[in-house]
């Protein structure tokens, strides 16, 4: 039967494995490879073991897709063969990425049109690439514990981290409510290499008298790699919303982005000022 109502064929096992390499963060992929090395054939516990190996965003549907494709493959390969295939595909994928200057990242629904990676996976990859400096900016920030942990790990290895966040209206910002991104990053408040910044309230008025918002969303590692996109640093933006972004691997372009924010922070009359970790009472 053909036509508009014909069901889409289920993806083959090679297609599913390629998709996992392109969308799963490296840590999740490594955890799944370790599990597959111990699973001769898919059984009733395999899916839950994969999800529990390294919890994260939206893993259930991907684990289910892998198990479905694995069970329908004839002859059925052992788990160690799937693990080896994932390792080989991941190695090739990273080699291909190194030759690209721009990579697309998405949240929410994915399509089969082009190979793309999930925003959470790309954000983690960019943060881990930082060796000296890390710039992170966002309008909203809450949840995203995995991102917070990665930023802490970067700071612990000596990376100087600048967080530029919008604040709640009570603190002079544009966010509704009483809380803002300081809550999400509260566990980093005593780290000497993590610095918090805000757009000063008195600097926000434009020629028309309207107040601006700190709306930029950037994660920049050193001066060489940056993720730009629509996604805020929130669980919804990274897993539920339809968002899109781009990773730029061009030292000239990324250095310009970083220098722009450095100038806003450190010039004598710059609009970005240090933000206290506790809102004023």
Coordinates of N, CA and C in Angstrom, one line a residue, residues 18-254:
X18 N 23.4 5.3 14.2 CA 23.9 6.6 13.7 C 23.2 7.8 14.4
X19 N 21.9 7.7 14.6 CA 21.2 8.7 15.2 C 21.6 8.9 16.7
X20 N 21.9 7.8 17.4 CA 22.3 7.9 18.8 C 23.7 8.6 18.9
X21 N 24.6 8.2 18.0 CA 25.9 8.9 18.0 C 25.8 10.4 17.7
X22 N 24.8 10.8 16.9 CA 24.6 12.2 16.6 C 23.9 13.0 17.6
X23 N 23.2 12.3 18.5 CA 22.3 13.1 19.5 C 22.7 12.8 20.9
X24 N 23.2 11.7 21.3 CA 23.5 11.5 22.7 C 24.8 12.2 23.1
X25 N 24.8 12.8 24.3 CA 26.1 13.3 24.9 C 27.1 12.2 25.0
X26 N 28.4 12.5 25.0 CA 29.5 11.6 25.0 C 29.4 10.7 26.3
X27 N 29.0 11.3 27.4 CA 28.9 10.5 28.7 C 27.8 9.5 28.6
X28 N 26.7 9.8 28.0 CA 25.6 8.9 27.9 C 26.0 7.8 26.9
X29 N 26.6 8.2 25.8 CA 27.0 7.2 24.8 C 28.0 6.2 25.4
X30 N 28.9 6.6 26.2 CA 29.9 5.8 26.8 C 29.2 4.8 27.8
X31 N 28.2 5.4 28.6 CA 27.5 4.5 29.5 C 26.7 3.4 28.8
X32 N 26.1 3.8 27.7 CA 25.3 2.8 27.0 C 26.2 1.7 26.3
X33 N 27.4 2.1 25.9 CA 28.3 1.2 25.3 C 28.7 0.2 26.4
X34 N 29.0 0.7 27.6 CA 29.3 -0.2 28.7 C 28.2 -1.2 29.0
X35 N 27.0 -0.8 29.0 CA 25.9 -1.7 29.3 C 25.8 -2.7 28.2
X36 N 25.9 -2.3 26.9 CA 25.7 -3.2 25.8 C 26.8 -4.3 25.8
X37 N 27.9 -4.0 26.3 CA 29.0 -5.0 26.4 C 28.6 -6.2 27.3
X38 N 27.6 -5.9 28.2 CA 27.2 -6.9 29.2 C 25.9 -7.6 28.8
X39 N 25.3 -7.2 27.7 CA 24.0 -7.8 27.3 C 24.1 -8.6 26.0
X40 N 24.1 -9.9 26.2 CA 24.2 -10.8 25.0 C 23.0 -10.5 24.0
X41 N 21.8 -10.5 24.5 CA 20.6 -10.2 23.7 C 19.7 -9.3 24.4
X42 N 18.8 -8.6 23.7 CA 17.9 -7.7 24.4 C 16.9 -8.4 25.3
X43 N 16.7 -8.1 26.5 CA 15.7 -8.7 27.4 C 14.9 -7.6 28.0
X44 N 14.0 -8.0 29.0 CA 13.1 -7.1 29.6 C 13.7 -6.0 30.4
X45 N 15.0 -6.2 30.8 CA 15.6 -5.2 31.7 C 16.6 -4.3 30.9
X46 N 16.8 -4.6 29.7 CA 17.9 -3.8 28.9 C 17.5 -2.4 28.8
X47 N 16.3 -2.0 28.5 CA 15.9 -0.6 28.4 C 16.1 0.2 29.7
X48 N 15.6 -0.4 30.8 CA 15.8 0.3 32.1 C 17.3 0.4 32.5
X49 N 18.1 -0.6 32.1 CA 19.5 -0.5 32.4 C 20.2 0.6 31.6
X50 N 19.8 0.8 30.4 CA 20.4 1.9 29.6 C 20.0 3.2 30.2
X51 N 18.7 3.4 30.5 CA 18.3 4.7 31.1 C 18.9 5.0 32.4
X52 N 19.1 3.9 33.2 CA 19.7 4.1 34.6 C 21.2 4.3 34.5
X53 N 21.8 3.9 33.4 CA 23.3 4.0 33.4 C 23.8 5.4 33.5
X54 N 23.1 6.3 32.9 CA 23.4 7.7 33.0 C 22.2 8.6 32.7
X55 N 21.4 8.8 33.7 CA 20.1 9.5 33.5 C 20.3 10.9 32.9
X56 N 19.4 11.3 32.1 CA 19.5 12.6 31.4 C 18.2 12.9 30.6
X57 N 18.3 13.8 29.7 CA 17.1 14.4 29.0 C 16.6 13.4 27.9
X58 N 15.3 13.0 28.0 CA 14.7 12.3 26.9 C 15.3 11.0 26.5
X59 N 15.8 10.2 27.4 CA 16.5 9.0 27.0 C 15.5 7.8 26.7
X60 N 14.4 7.8 27.4 CA 13.4 6.7 27.2 C 13.1 6.4 25.8
X61 N 12.6 7.4 25.0 CA 12.3 7.1 23.6 C 13.5 6.5 22.8
X62 N 14.7 7.0 23.1 CA 15.8 6.6 22.3 C 16.2 5.1 22.7
X63 N 16.1 4.8 24.0 CA 16.4 3.5 24.4 C 15.4 2.5 23.8
X64 N 14.1 2.9 23.8 CA 13.1 2.1 23.2 C 13.3 1.9 21.7
X65 N 13.7 2.9 21.0 CA 13.9 2.8 19.6 C 15.1 1.8 19.3
X66 N 16.1 1.9 20.1 CA 17.3 1.0 20.0 C 16.8 -0.4 20.2
X67 N 16.1 -0.7 21.2 CA 15.6 -2.0 21.5 C 14.7 -2.6 20.4
X68 N 13.8 -1.7 19.9 CA 12.9 -2.2 18.9 C 13.7 -2.6 17.6
X69 N 14.7 -1.7 17.2 CA 15.5 -2.0 16.0 C 16.3 -3.2 16.2
X70 N 16.9 -3.4 17.4 CA 17.7 -4.5 17.7 C 17.0 -5.8 17.6
X71 N 15.8 -5.8 18.2 CA 15.0 -7.1 18.2 C 14.5 -7.4 16.8
X72 N 14.3 -6.4 15.9 CA 13.8 -6.7 14.6 C 14.8 -7.0 13.6
X73 N 16.1 -7.0 14.0 CA 17.2 -7.3 13.1 C 17.4 -8.8 13.0
X74 N 17.6 -9.3 11.8 CA 17.8 -10.7 11.6 C 18.9 -10.9 10.6
X75 N 20.0 -11.6 11.1 CA 20.2 -12.2 12.4 C 20.5 -11.1 13.4
X76 N 20.1 -11.4 14.7 CA 20.2 -10.5 15.8 C 21.7 -10.5 16.3
X77 N 22.3 -9.3 16.2 CA 23.7 -9.2 16.7 C 23.8 -9.2 18.2
X78 N 24.9 -9.7 18.8 CA 25.0 -9.6 20.2 C 25.3 -8.1 20.7
X79 N 25.1 -7.9 22.0 CA 25.2 -6.5 22.5 C 26.6 -6.0 22.3
X80 N 27.7 -6.9 22.4 CA 29.0 -6.4 22.2 C 29.3 -5.9 20.8
X81 N 28.5 -6.5 19.8 CA 28.7 -6.0 18.4 C 28.1 -4.6 18.3
X82 N 26.9 -4.4 19.0 CA 26.3 -3.0 19.0 C 27.2 -2.0 19.6
X83 N 27.9 -2.4 20.7 CA 28.8 -1.5 21.4 C 30.0 -1.2 20.5
X84 N 30.5 -2.1 19.8 CA 31.6 -1.9 18.9 C 31.2 -0.9 17.8
X85 N 30.0 -1.2 17.3 CA 29.5 -0.3 16.2 C 29.3 1.1 16.6
X86 N 28.8 1.3 17.9 CA 28.6 2.6 18.4 C 30.0 3.3 18.6
X87 N 30.9 2.6 19.1 CA 32.3 3.2 19.3 C 32.9 3.6 17.9
X88 N 32.8 2.8 16.9 CA 33.3 3.1 15.6 C 32.6 4.3 15.0
X89 N 31.3 4.3 15.1 CA 30.5 5.4 14.5 C 30.8 6.7 15.3
X90 N 30.9 6.6 16.6 CA 31.2 7.9 17.4 C 32.6 8.4 17.0
X91 N 33.6 7.5 16.8 CA 34.9 8.0 16.4 C 34.9 8.7 15.1
X92 N 34.2 8.1 14.1 CA 34.1 8.7 12.8 C 33.3 10.0 12.9
X93 N 32.3 10.1 13.7 CA 31.4 11.3 13.8 C 32.3 12.4 14.3
X94 N 33.1 12.2 15.3 CA 33.9 13.2 15.9 C 35.0 13.7 14.9
X95 N 35.5 12.8 14.1 CA 36.4 13.2 13.1 C 35.8 14.1 12.0
X96 N 34.5 13.8 11.7 CA 33.8 14.6 10.7 C 33.5 16.0 11.3
X97 N 33.1 16.0 12.6 CA 32.8 17.3 13.2 C 34.0 18.2 13.2
X98 N 35.2 17.7 13.4 CA 36.4 18.5 13.4 C 36.7 19.2 12.1
X99 N 36.1 18.8 11.0 CA 36.2 19.5 9.8 C 35.1 20.5 9.5
X100 N 34.1 20.6 10.3 CA 33.0 21.5 10.1 C 33.2 22.7 11.0
X101 N 32.9 23.9 10.4 CA 33.0 25.1 11.1 C 31.6 25.4 11.8
X102 N 30.5 24.9 11.3 CA 29.2 25.2 11.9 C 28.5 23.8 12.1
X103 N 27.8 23.6 13.2 CA 27.0 22.4 13.5 C 25.7 22.9 14.0
X104 N 24.6 22.2 13.6 CA 23.3 22.6 14.0 C 22.9 21.8 15.3
X105 N 22.2 22.4 16.2 CA 21.7 21.7 17.4 C 20.2 22.1 17.6
X106 N 19.4 21.1 18.0 CA 18.0 21.3 18.2 C 17.5 20.8 19.6
X107 N 16.4 21.3 20.0 CA 15.6 20.7 21.1 C 14.2 20.4 20.6
X108 N 13.5 19.5 21.3 CA 12.2 19.2 20.9 C 12.2 18.2 19.7
X109 N 11.2 18.3 18.8 CA 11.1 17.3 17.7 C 12.3 17.3 16.8
X110 N 12.7 16.2 16.3 CA 13.8 16.1 15.4 C 13.2 15.6 14.0
X111 N 14.0 15.8 13.0 CA 13.6 15.4 11.6 C 14.6 14.4 11.1
X112 N 14.2 13.8 10.0 CA 15.2 12.9 9.3 C 15.9 13.6 8.2
X113 N 15.7 14.9 8.0 CA 16.2 15.6 6.9 C 17.7 15.7 6.9
X114 N 18.3 16.0 8.1 CA 19.7 16.2 8.2 C 20.2 15.7 9.5
X115 N 21.4 15.3 9.6 CA 21.9 14.8 10.9 C 22.2 16.0 11.9
X116 N 21.5 16.0 13.0 CA 21.6 17.1 13.9 C 21.8 16.5 15.3
X117 N 22.3 17.3 16.2 CA 22.5 16.9 17.6 C 21.6 17.7 18.5
X118 N 21.3 17.1 19.7 CA 20.4 17.7 20.7 C 21.2 18.8 21.4
X119 N 20.5 19.9 21.8 CA 21.1 21.0 22.4 C 21.9 20.6 23.7
X120 N 21.3 19.8 24.5 CA 22.0 19.4 25.7 C 23.3 18.7 25.4
X121 N 23.3 17.8 24.4 CA 24.6 17.1 24.1 C 25.6 18.1 23.6
X122 N 25.2 19.1 22.8 CA 26.2 20.1 22.2 C 26.7 21.0 23.3
X123 N 25.7 21.4 24.2 CA 26.1 22.3 25.3 C 27.2 21.7 26.2
X124 N 27.0 20.4 26.5 CA 28.0 19.7 27.3 C 29.3 19.6 26.6
X125 N 29.3 19.3 25.3 CA 30.5 19.2 24.5 C 31.3 20.5 24.5
X126 N 30.6 21.6 24.4 CA 31.2 22.9 24.3 C 31.8 23.3 25.7
X127 N 31.1 23.0 26.8 CA 31.6 23.3 28.1 C 32.9 22.5 28.4
X128 N 32.9 21.2 28.0 CA 34.0 20.4 28.2 C 35.2 20.8 27.4
X129 N 35.0 21.5 26.3 CA 36.1 22.0 25.4 C 36.9 23.1 26.0
X130 N 36.3 23.8 27.1 CA 37.0 25.0 27.7 C 38.2 24.5 28.5
X131 N 39.3 25.2 28.2 CA 40.5 25.0 29.0 C 41.0 26.2 29.8
X132 N 40.6 27.4 29.4 CA 41.0 28.6 30.1 C 39.8 29.5 30.5
X133 N 38.8 29.7 29.6 CA 37.7 30.6 29.9 C 36.4 29.9 29.4
X134 N 35.3 30.3 30.1 CA 34.0 29.9 29.7 C 33.0 31.0 29.9
X135 N 32.3 31.4 28.8 CA 31.3 32.5 28.9 C 30.0 31.8 28.7
X136 N 29.0 32.0 29.7 CA 27.7 31.5 29.6 C 26.7 32.6 29.8
X137 N 25.8 32.8 28.9 CA 24.8 33.9 29.1 C 23.4 33.3 28.8
X138 N 22.4 33.8 29.5 CA 21.0 33.3 29.3 C 20.0 34.2 29.9
X139 N 18.9 34.3 29.3 CA 17.8 35.1 29.9 C 17.2 34.4 31.1
X140 N 16.7 33.1 30.9 CA 16.2 32.3 32.0 C 17.1 31.2 32.3
X141 N 17.1 30.8 33.6 CA 18.0 29.6 34.0 C 17.3 29.0 35.2
X142 N 16.9 27.7 35.0 CA 16.5 26.9 36.2 C 16.5 25.4 35.8
X143 N 16.6 24.6 36.8 CA 16.8 23.2 36.5 C 18.2 22.9 36.0
X144 N 18.4 22.4 34.8 CA 19.6 22.1 34.1 C 20.8 21.6 35.0
X145 N 20.5 20.7 35.9 CA 21.5 20.3 36.9 C 22.7 19.7 36.2
X146 N 22.5 19.0 35.1 CA 23.7 18.4 34.4 C 24.6 19.5 33.8
X147 N 24.0 20.6 33.4 CA 24.8 21.7 32.9 C 25.6 22.4 34.0
X148 N 24.9 22.6 35.1 CA 25.5 23.2 36.3 C 26.7 22.3 36.7
X149 N 26.5 21.0 36.8 CA 27.6 20.1 37.1 C 28.8 20.2 36.2
X150 N 28.5 20.4 34.9 CA 29.6 20.5 33.9 C 30.3 21.8 34.1
X151 N 29.6 22.9 34.4 CA 30.3 24.2 34.7 C 31.1 24.1 35.9
X152 N 30.6 23.4 36.9 CA 31.4 23.2 38.1 C 32.7 22.4 37.8
X153 N 32.6 21.4 37.0 CA 33.8 20.6 36.6 C 34.8 21.5 35.9
X154 N 34.3 22.3 35.0 CA 35.2 23.2 34.3 C 35.9 24.2 35.2
X155 N 35.2 24.8 36.2 CA 35.8 25.7 37.2 C 36.8 24.9 38.0
X156 N 36.5 23.7 38.4 CA 37.4 22.9 39.2 C 38.7 22.6 38.5
X157 N 38.7 22.5 37.2 CA 39.9 22.3 36.5 C 40.6 23.6 36.1
X158 N 40.2 24.7 36.7 CA 40.9 26.0 36.5 C 40.4 26.9 35.5
X159 N 39.2 26.6 34.9 CA 38.6 27.4 33.9 C 37.9 28.6 34.6
X160 N 38.2 29.8 34.1 CA 37.5 31.0 34.6 C 36.1 31.2 33.9
X161 N 35.1 31.1 34.8 CA 33.7 31.1 34.2 C 33.0 32.4 34.5
X162 N 32.4 33.0 33.5 CA 31.6 34.2 33.6 C 30.2 33.8 33.2
X163 N 29.3 34.0 34.2 CA 27.8 33.8 34.0 C 27.1 35.1 33.9
X164 N 26.5 35.4 32.7 CA 25.8 36.6 32.5 C 24.3 36.3 32.5
X165 N 23.5 36.7 33.5 CA 22.1 36.3 33.6 C 21.2 37.4 33.8
X166 N 20.0 37.2 33.3 CA 18.9 38.2 33.6 C 18.4 38.0 35.0
X167 N 17.9 39.1 35.6 CA 17.5 39.0 37.0 C 16.0 39.2 37.0
X168 N 15.4 38.9 38.2 CA 14.0 39.2 38.4 C 13.7 40.7 38.5
X169 N 12.4 41.0 38.3 CA 12.0 42.4 38.3 C 12.4 43.0 39.7
X170 N 12.2 42.3 40.7 CA 12.6 42.8 42.1 C 14.0 43.2 42.2
X171 N 14.9 42.7 41.3 CA 16.3 43.0 41.3 C 16.7 43.9 40.2
X172 N 15.7 44.5 39.5 CA 16.0 45.4 38.4 C 15.9 44.8 37.0
X173 N 15.7 43.5 36.9 CA 15.6 42.8 35.6 C 14.3 42.7 35.0
X174 N 14.1 41.8 34.1 CA 12.8 41.7 33.4 C 12.1 40.3 33.6
X175 N 12.7 39.5 34.4 CA 12.0 38.2 34.7 C 10.8 38.3 35.6
X176 N 9.7 37.6 35.3 CA 8.6 37.6 36.3 C 9.0 36.9 37.5
X177 N 8.3 37.2 38.6 CA 8.5 36.5 39.9 C 9.6 37.0 40.7
X178 N 10.0 36.3 41.8 CA 11.0 36.8 42.7 C 12.3 36.1 42.5
X179 N 12.4 35.0 41.8 CA 13.6 34.2 41.6 C 14.1 34.4 40.2
X180 N 15.5 34.1 40.1 CA 16.1 34.2 38.7 C 17.2 33.1 38.7
X181 N 18.1 33.3 37.7 CA 19.1 32.3 37.5 C 20.1 32.0 38.6
X182 N 20.1 32.9 39.6 CA 21.0 32.7 40.7 C 20.6 31.4 41.5
X183 N 19.3 31.1 41.4 CA 18.9 29.9 42.1 C 19.5 28.6 41.5
X184 N 19.5 28.6 40.1 CA 20.0 27.4 39.4 C 21.5 27.2 39.7
X185 N 22.2 28.3 39.8 CA 23.7 28.2 40.0 C 24.1 28.4 41.4
X186 N 23.2 28.3 42.4 CA 23.5 28.6 43.8 C 24.6 27.8 44.3
X187 N 24.8 26.5 43.9 CA 25.8 25.7 44.4 C 27.2 26.2 44.0
X188 N 27.3 27.0 43.1 CA 28.6 27.6 42.6 C 29.0 28.9 43.3
X189 N 28.2 29.3 44.2 CA 28.3 30.7 44.7 C 29.7 30.9 45.5
X190 N 30.3 29.9 46.0 CA 31.5 30.0 46.7 C 32.8 29.7 45.9
X191 N 32.5 29.3 44.6 CA 33.7 28.9 43.8 C 34.4 30.2 43.3
X192 N 35.7 30.2 43.6 CA 36.5 31.4 43.2 C 36.6 31.7 41.8
X193 N 36.4 30.7 40.9 CA 36.6 30.9 39.5 C 35.2 31.1 38.8
X194 N 34.1 31.3 39.5 CA 32.8 31.5 38.9 C 32.4 32.9 39.2
X195 N 32.1 33.7 38.2 CA 31.8 35.1 38.3 C 30.5 35.4 37.7
X196 N 29.6 36.1 38.5 CA 28.2 36.4 38.1 C 28.1 37.8 37.7
X197 N 27.4 38.0 36.5 CA 27.2 39.4 36.0 C 25.7 39.6 35.6
X198 N 25.3 40.9 35.6 CA 24.0 41.3 35.2 C 24.1 42.6 34.4
X199 N 23.1 42.9 33.6 CA 22.9 44.1 32.9 C 22.4 45.1 33.9
X200 N 23.2 46.2 34.2 CA 22.8 47.1 35.3 C 21.4 47.8 34.9
X201 N 20.6 47.9 35.9 CA 19.2 48.5 35.7 C 19.3 49.8 35.0
X202 N 20.1 50.7 35.5 CA 20.2 52.1 35.0 C 20.8 52.2 33.6
X203 N 21.3 51.1 33.1 CA 21.9 51.1 31.7 C 21.0 50.5 30.7
X204 N 19.8 50.1 31.1 CA 18.9 49.4 30.2 C 18.0 50.3 29.3
X205 N 18.0 51.6 29.5 CA 17.0 52.4 28.8 C 17.5 52.8 27.4
X206 N 16.8 52.5 26.4 CA 17.2 52.9 25.0 C 16.7 54.3 24.7
X207 N 16.9 54.7 23.4 CA 16.4 56.0 23.0 C 14.9 56.2 23.1
X208 N 14.1 55.2 23.0 CA 12.7 55.3 23.1 C 12.2 55.2 24.5
X209 N 13.1 55.1 25.5 CA 12.7 55.0 26.9 C 12.3 53.6 27.3
X210 N 12.4 52.7 26.4 CA 12.0 51.3 26.8 C 13.2 50.6 27.5
X211 N 12.8 49.7 28.4 CA 13.9 49.0 29.1 C 14.2 47.7 28.3
X212 N 15.4 47.4 28.1 CA 15.8 46.2 27.4 C 15.9 45.0 28.3
X213 N 16.0 43.8 27.7 CA 16.2 42.5 28.4 C 17.6 41.9 28.1
X214 N 18.2 41.2 29.1 CA 19.4 40.5 28.8 C 19.0 39.2 28.2
X215 N 18.9 39.2 26.8 CA 18.3 38.1 26.1 C 19.2 37.2 25.4
X216 N 20.5 37.4 25.5 CA 21.5 36.6 24.7 C 21.6 35.2 25.3
X217 N 21.8 34.2 24.4 CA 22.0 32.9 24.8 C 23.3 32.4 24.2
X218 N 24.4 32.3 25.0 CA 25.7 32.0 24.4 C 26.4 31.0 25.4
X219 N 27.1 30.0 24.9 CA 28.1 29.2 25.7 C 29.3 29.3 24.8
X220 N 30.4 29.9 25.3 CA 31.6 30.1 24.5 C 32.8 29.5 25.3
X221 N 33.5 28.5 24.7 CA 34.6 27.9 25.3 C 35.9 28.5 24.8
X222 N 36.7 29.1 25.7 CA 37.9 29.8 25.3 C 37.5 30.9 24.3
X223 N 38.3 30.9 23.2 CA 38.0 31.9 22.2 C 37.8 31.1 20.8
X224 N 37.4 29.9 20.9 CA 37.4 29.1 19.7 C 36.1 28.4 19.3
X225 N 35.3 28.1 20.3 CA 34.0 27.3 20.1 C 32.9 28.0 20.8
X226 N 31.7 28.2 20.2 CA 30.6 28.8 20.8 C 29.3 28.2 20.3
X227 N 28.3 28.0 21.3 CA 27.0 27.6 21.0 C 26.1 28.8 21.1
X228 N 25.4 29.2 20.0 CA 24.5 30.3 19.9 C 23.1 29.7 19.6
X229 N 22.1 30.2 20.2 CA 20.8 29.7 19.8 C 19.6 30.3 20.6
X230 N 18.5 29.7 20.4 CA 17.3 30.3 21.0 C 17.0 29.8 22.4
X231 N 17.7 28.7 22.8 CA 17.4 28.0 24.0 C 17.9 28.7 25.3
X232 N 17.1 28.9 26.2 CA 17.5 29.4 27.6 C 18.1 28.2 28.3
X233 N 18.8 28.5 29.4 CA 19.3 27.4 30.2 C 18.2 26.9 31.2
X234 N 17.3 26.1 30.6 CA 16.2 25.5 31.3 C 16.0 24.1 30.9
X235 N 15.4 23.3 31.7 CA 15.1 21.9 31.3 C 14.1 21.9 30.2
X236 N 13.1 22.8 30.2 CA 12.1 22.9 29.1 C 12.8 23.2 27.8
X237 N 13.7 24.2 27.8 CA 14.3 24.6 26.5 C 15.2 23.5 26.0
X238 N 15.8 22.7 26.9 CA 16.8 21.7 26.4 C 16.1 20.4 26.1
X239 N 14.9 20.2 26.5 CA 14.3 18.8 26.3 C 12.9 18.9 25.7
X240 N 12.1 19.9 25.9 CA 10.7 20.0 25.5 C 10.4 21.0 24.4
X241 N 10.9 22.2 24.5 CA 10.6 23.2 23.6 C 11.2 22.9 22.2
X242 N 10.7 23.5 21.2 CA 11.3 23.5 19.8 C 12.2 24.6 19.8
X243 N 13.5 24.3 19.8 CA 14.6 25.3 19.8 C 15.6 24.9 18.8
X244 N 16.4 25.9 18.3 CA 17.4 25.6 17.4 C 18.6 26.5 17.7
X245 N 19.8 26.0 17.4 CA 21.1 26.7 17.7 C 22.1 26.3 16.7
X246 N 23.3 26.9 16.8 CA 24.4 26.6 16.0 C 25.7 26.6 16.8
X247 N 26.5 25.6 16.6 CA 27.9 25.7 17.2 C 28.8 26.2 16.1
X248 N 29.6 27.2 16.5 CA 30.6 27.9 15.6 C 31.9 27.5 16.1
X249 N 32.7 26.9 15.2 CA 34.1 26.6 15.5 C 35.0 27.4 14.6
X250 N 35.1 28.7 14.9 CA 35.8 29.6 14.1 C 36.4 30.6 15.1
X251 N 37.7 30.6 15.3 CA 38.4 31.4 16.4 C 38.2 32.9 16.2
X252 N 38.1 33.3 14.9 CA 37.9 34.8 14.7 C 36.5 35.2 15.1
X253 N 35.5 34.4 14.7 CA 34.1 34.8 15.0 C 33.9 34.7 16.5
X254 N 34.3 33.6 17.1 CA 34.1 33.3 18.6 C 34.8 34.4 19.4

